[in-house]
GROMACS .gro file of N, CA and C in nm:
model
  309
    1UNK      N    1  11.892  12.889  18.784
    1UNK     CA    2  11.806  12.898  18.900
    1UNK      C    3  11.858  12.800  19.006
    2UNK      N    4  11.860  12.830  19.116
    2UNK     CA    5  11.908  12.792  19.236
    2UNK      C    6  11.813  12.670  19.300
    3UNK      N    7  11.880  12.515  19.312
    3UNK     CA    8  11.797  12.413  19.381
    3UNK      C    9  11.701  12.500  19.504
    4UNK      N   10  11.763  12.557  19.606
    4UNK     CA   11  11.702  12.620  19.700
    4UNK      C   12  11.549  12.681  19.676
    5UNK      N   13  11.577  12.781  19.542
    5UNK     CA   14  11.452  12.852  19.492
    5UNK      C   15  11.363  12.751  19.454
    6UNK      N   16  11.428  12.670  19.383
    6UNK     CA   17  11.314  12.572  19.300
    6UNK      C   18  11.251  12.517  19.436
    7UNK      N   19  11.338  12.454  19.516
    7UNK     CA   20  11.232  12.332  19.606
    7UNK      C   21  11.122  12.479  19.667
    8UNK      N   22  11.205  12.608  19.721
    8UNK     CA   23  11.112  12.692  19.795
    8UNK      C   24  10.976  12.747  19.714
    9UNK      N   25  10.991  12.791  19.594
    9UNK     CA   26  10.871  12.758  19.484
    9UNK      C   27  10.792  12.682  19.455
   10UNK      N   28  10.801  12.549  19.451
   10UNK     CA   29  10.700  12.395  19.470
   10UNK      C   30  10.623  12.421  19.570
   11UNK      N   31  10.724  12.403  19.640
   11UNK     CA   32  10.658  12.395  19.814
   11UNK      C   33  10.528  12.470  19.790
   12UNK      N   34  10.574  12.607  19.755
   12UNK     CA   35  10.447  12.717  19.769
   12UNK      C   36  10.334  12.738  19.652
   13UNK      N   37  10.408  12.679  19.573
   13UNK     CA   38  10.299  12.626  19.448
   13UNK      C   39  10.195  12.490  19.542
   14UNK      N   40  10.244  12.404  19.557
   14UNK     CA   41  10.169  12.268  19.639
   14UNK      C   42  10.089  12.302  19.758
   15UNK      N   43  10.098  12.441  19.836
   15UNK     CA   44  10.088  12.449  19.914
   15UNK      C   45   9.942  12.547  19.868
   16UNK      N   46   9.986  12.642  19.794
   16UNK     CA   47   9.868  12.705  19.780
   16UNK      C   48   9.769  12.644  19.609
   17UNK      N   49   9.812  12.510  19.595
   17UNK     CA   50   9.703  12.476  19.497
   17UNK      C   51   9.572  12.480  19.596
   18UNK      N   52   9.498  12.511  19.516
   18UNK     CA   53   9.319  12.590  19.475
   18UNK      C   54   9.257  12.404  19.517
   19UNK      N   55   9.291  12.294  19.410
   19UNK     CA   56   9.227  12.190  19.445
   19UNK      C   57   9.310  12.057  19.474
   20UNK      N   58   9.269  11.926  19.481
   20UNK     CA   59   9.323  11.837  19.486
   20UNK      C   60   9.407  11.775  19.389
   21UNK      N   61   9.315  11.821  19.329
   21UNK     CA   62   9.384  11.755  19.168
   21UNK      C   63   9.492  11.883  19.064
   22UNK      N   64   9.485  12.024  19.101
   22UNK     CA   65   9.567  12.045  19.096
   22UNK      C   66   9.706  12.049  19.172
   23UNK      N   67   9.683  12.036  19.290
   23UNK     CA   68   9.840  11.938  19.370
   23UNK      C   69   9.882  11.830  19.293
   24UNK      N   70   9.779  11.722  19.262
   24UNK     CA   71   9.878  11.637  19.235
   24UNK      C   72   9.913  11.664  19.100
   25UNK      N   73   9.876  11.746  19.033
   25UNK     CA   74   9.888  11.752  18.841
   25UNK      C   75  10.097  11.867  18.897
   26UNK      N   76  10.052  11.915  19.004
   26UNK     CA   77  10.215  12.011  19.038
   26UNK      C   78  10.275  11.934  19.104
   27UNK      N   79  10.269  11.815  19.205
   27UNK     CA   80  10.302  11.716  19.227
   27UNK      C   81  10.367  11.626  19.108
   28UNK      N   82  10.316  11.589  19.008
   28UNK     CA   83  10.388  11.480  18.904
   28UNK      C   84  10.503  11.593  18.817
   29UNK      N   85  10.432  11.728  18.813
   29UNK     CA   86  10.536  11.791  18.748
   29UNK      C   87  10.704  11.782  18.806
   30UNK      N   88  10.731  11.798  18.938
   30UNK     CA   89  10.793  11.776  18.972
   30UNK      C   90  10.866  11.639  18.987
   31UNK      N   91  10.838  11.529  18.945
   31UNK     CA   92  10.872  11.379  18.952
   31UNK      C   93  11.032  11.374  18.841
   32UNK      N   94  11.099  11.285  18.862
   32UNK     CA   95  11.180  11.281  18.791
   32UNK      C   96  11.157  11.228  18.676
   33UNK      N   97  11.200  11.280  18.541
   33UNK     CA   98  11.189  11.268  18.442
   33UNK      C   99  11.049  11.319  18.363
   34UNK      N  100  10.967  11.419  18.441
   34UNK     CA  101  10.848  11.449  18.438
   34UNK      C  102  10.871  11.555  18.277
   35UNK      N  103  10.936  11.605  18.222
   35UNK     CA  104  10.970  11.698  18.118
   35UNK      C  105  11.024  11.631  18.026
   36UNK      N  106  11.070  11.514  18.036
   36UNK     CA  107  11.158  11.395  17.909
   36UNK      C  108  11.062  11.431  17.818
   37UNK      N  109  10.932  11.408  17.812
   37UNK     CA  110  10.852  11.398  17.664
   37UNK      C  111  10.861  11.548  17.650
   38UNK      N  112  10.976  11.685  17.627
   38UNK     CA  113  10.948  11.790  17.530
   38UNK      C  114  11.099  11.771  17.483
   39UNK      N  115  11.196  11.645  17.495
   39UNK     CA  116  11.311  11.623  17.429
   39UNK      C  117  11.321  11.492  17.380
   40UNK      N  118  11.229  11.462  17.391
   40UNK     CA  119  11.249  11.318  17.314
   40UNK      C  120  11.204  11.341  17.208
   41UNK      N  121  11.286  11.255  17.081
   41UNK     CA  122  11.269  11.208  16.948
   41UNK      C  123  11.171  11.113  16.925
   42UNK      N  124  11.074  11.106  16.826
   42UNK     CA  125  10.958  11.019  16.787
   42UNK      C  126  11.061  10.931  16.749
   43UNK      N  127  11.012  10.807  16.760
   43UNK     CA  128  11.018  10.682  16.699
   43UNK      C  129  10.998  10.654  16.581
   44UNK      N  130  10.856  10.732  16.526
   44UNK     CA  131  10.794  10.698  16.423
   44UNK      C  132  10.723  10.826  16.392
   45UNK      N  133  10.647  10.819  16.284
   45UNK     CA  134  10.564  10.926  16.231
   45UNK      C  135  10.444  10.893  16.332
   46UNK      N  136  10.360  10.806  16.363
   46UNK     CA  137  10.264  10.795  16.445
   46UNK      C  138  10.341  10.879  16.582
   47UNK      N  139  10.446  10.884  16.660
   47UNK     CA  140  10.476  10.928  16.802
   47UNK      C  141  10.466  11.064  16.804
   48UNK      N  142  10.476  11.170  16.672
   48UNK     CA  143  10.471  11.278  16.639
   48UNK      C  144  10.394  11.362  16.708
   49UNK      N  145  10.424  11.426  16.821
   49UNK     CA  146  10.284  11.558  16.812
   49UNK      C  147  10.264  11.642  16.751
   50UNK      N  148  10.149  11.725  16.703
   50UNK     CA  149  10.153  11.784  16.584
   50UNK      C  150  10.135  11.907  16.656
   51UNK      N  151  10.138  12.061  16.654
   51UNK     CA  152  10.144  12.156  16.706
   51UNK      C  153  10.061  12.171  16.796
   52UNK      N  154   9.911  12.141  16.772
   52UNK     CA  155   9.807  12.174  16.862
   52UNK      C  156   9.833  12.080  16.938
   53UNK      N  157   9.874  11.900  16.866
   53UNK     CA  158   9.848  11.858  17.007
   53UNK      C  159   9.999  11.885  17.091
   54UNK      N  160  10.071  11.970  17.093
   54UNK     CA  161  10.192  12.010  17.143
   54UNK      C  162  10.091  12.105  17.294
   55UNK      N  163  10.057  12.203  17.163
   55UNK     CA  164  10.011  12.282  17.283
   55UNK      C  165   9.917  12.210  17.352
   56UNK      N  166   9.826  12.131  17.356
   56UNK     CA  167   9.726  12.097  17.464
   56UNK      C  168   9.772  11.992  17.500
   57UNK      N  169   9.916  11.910  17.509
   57UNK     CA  170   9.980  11.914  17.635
   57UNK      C  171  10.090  11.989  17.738
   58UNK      N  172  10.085  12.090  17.662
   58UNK     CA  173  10.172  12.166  17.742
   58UNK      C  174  10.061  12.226  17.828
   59UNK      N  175   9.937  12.238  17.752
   59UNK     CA  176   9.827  12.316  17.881
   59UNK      C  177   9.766  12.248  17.994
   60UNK      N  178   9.806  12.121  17.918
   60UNK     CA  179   9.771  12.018  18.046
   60UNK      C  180   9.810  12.035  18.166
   61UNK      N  181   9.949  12.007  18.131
   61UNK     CA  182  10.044  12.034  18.252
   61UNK      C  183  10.087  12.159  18.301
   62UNK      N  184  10.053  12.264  18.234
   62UNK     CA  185  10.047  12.406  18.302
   62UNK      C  186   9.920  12.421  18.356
   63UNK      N  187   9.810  12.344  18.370
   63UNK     CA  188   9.664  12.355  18.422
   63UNK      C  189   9.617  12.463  18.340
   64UNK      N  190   9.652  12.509  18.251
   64UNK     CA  191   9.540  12.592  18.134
   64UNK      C  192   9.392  12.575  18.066
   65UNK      N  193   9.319  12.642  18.093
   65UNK     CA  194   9.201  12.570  18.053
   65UNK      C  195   9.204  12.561  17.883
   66UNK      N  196   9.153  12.426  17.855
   66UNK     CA  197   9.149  12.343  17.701
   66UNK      C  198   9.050  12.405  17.638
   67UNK      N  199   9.024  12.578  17.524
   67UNK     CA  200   8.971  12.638  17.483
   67UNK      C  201   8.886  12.518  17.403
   68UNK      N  202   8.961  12.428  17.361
   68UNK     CA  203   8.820  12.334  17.236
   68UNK      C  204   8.718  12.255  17.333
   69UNK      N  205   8.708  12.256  17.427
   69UNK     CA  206   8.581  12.273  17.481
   69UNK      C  207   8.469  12.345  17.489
   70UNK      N  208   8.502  12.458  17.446
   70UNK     CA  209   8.393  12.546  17.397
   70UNK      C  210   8.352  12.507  17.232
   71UNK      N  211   8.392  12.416  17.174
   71UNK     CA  212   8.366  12.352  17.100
   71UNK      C  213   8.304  12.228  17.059
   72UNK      N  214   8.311  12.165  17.174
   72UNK     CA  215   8.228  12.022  17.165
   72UNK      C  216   8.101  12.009  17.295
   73UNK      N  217   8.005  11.969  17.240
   73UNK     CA  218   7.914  11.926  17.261
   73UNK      C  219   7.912  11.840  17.420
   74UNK      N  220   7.939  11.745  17.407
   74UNK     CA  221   7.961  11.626  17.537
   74UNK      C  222   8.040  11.493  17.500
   75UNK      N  223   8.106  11.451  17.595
   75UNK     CA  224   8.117  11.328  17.613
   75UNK      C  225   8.039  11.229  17.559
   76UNK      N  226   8.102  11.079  17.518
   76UNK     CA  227   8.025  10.990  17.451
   76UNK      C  228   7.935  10.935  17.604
   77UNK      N  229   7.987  10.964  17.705
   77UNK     CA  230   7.947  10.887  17.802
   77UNK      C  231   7.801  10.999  17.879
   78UNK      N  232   7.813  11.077  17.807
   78UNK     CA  233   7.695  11.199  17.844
   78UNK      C  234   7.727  11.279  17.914
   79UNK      N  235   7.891  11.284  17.996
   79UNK     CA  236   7.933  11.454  18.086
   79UNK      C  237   7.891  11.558  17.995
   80UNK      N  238   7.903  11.614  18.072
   80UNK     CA  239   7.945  11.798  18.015
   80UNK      C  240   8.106  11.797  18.009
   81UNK      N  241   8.159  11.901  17.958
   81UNK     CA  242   8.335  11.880  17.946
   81UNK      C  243   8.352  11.993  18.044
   82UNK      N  244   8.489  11.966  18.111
   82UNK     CA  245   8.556  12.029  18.189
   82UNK      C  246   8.677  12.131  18.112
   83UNK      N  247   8.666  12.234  18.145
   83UNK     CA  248   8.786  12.321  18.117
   83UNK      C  249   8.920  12.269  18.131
   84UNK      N  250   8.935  12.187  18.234
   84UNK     CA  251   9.079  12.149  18.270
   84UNK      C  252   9.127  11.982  18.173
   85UNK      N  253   9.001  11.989  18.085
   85UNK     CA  254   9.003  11.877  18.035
   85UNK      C  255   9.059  11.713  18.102
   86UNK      N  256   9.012  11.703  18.183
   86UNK     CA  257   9.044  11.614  18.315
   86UNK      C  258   8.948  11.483  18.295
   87UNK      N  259   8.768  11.519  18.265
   87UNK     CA  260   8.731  11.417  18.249
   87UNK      C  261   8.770  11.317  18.101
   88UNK      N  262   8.807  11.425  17.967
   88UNK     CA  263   8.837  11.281  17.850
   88UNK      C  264   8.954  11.209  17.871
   89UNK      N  265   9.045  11.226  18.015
   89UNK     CA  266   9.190  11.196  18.044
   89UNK      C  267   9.096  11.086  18.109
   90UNK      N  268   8.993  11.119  18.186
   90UNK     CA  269   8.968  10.974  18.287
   90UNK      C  270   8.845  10.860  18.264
   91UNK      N  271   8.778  10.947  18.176
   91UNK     CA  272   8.646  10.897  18.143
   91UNK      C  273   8.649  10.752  18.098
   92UNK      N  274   8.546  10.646  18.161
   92UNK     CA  275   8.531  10.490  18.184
   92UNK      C  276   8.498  10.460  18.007
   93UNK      N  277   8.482  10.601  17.956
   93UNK     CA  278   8.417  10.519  17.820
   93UNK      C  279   8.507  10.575  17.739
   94UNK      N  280   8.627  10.620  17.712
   94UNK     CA  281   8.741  10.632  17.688
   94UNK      C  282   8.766  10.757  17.613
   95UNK      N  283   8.692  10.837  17.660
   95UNK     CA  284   8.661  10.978  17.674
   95UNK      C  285   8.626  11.035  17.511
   96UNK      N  286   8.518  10.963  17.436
   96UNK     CA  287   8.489  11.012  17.311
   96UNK      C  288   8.445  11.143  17.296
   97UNK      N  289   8.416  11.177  17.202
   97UNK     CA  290   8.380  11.326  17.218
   97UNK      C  291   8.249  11.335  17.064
   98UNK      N  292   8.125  11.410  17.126
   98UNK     CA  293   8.027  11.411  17.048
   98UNK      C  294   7.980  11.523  17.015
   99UNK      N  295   7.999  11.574  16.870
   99UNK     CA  296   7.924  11.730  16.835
   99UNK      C  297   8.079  11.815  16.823
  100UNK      N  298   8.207  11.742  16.797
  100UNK     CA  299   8.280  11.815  16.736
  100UNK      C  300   8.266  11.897  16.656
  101UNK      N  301   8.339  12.000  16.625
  101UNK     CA  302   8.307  12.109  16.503
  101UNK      C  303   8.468  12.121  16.486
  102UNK      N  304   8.475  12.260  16.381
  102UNK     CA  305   8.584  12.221  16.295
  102UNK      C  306   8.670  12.281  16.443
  103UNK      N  307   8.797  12.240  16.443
  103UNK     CA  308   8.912  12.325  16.547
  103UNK      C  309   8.976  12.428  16.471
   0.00000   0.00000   0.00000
């Protein structure tokens, strides 16, 4: 794929994001080195992602809505959950989650 296409694609991705926060979530995609974490090697058994959590960061950053929200209950801090899973990324109370069920 051609530098030309790519920058002319952003552009029009950035241009016609829907909200703020999806600009900047297509904004960082574009940053340098923004894709390193789907080639990097764990360190350790703890650095591991395990499939699901593979996929729900890849949906992160594709802005996919996070289906296990239709699974939990609320926030420890009392939200409701967001599809884009945005508030347990920002939440002041470090985004617990209450009324899990099985995934």
């Amino acid at each position: 794929m051609s530098k030309s296409y790519f920058k002319t694609e952003t552009s029009n991705l950035l241009e016609n994001a829907s909200t703020a926060r999806d600009a900047a979530r297509l904004h960082s995609l574009k940053g340098k080195g923004a894709g390193t974490w789907l080639t990097a090697l764990p360190t350790s058994y703890g650095f591991a992602l395990n499939p699901r959590e593979f996929c729900l960061a890849t949906g992160l950053c594709l802005g996919l809505p996070i289906s296990v929200t239709e699974r939990i209950a609320d926030c420890t801090c009392g939200a409701k959950l967001d599809d884009s899973g945005y508030h347990i990324l920002t939440c002041k109370t470090g985004g617990g989650l209450v009324g899990l069920t099985s995934l």
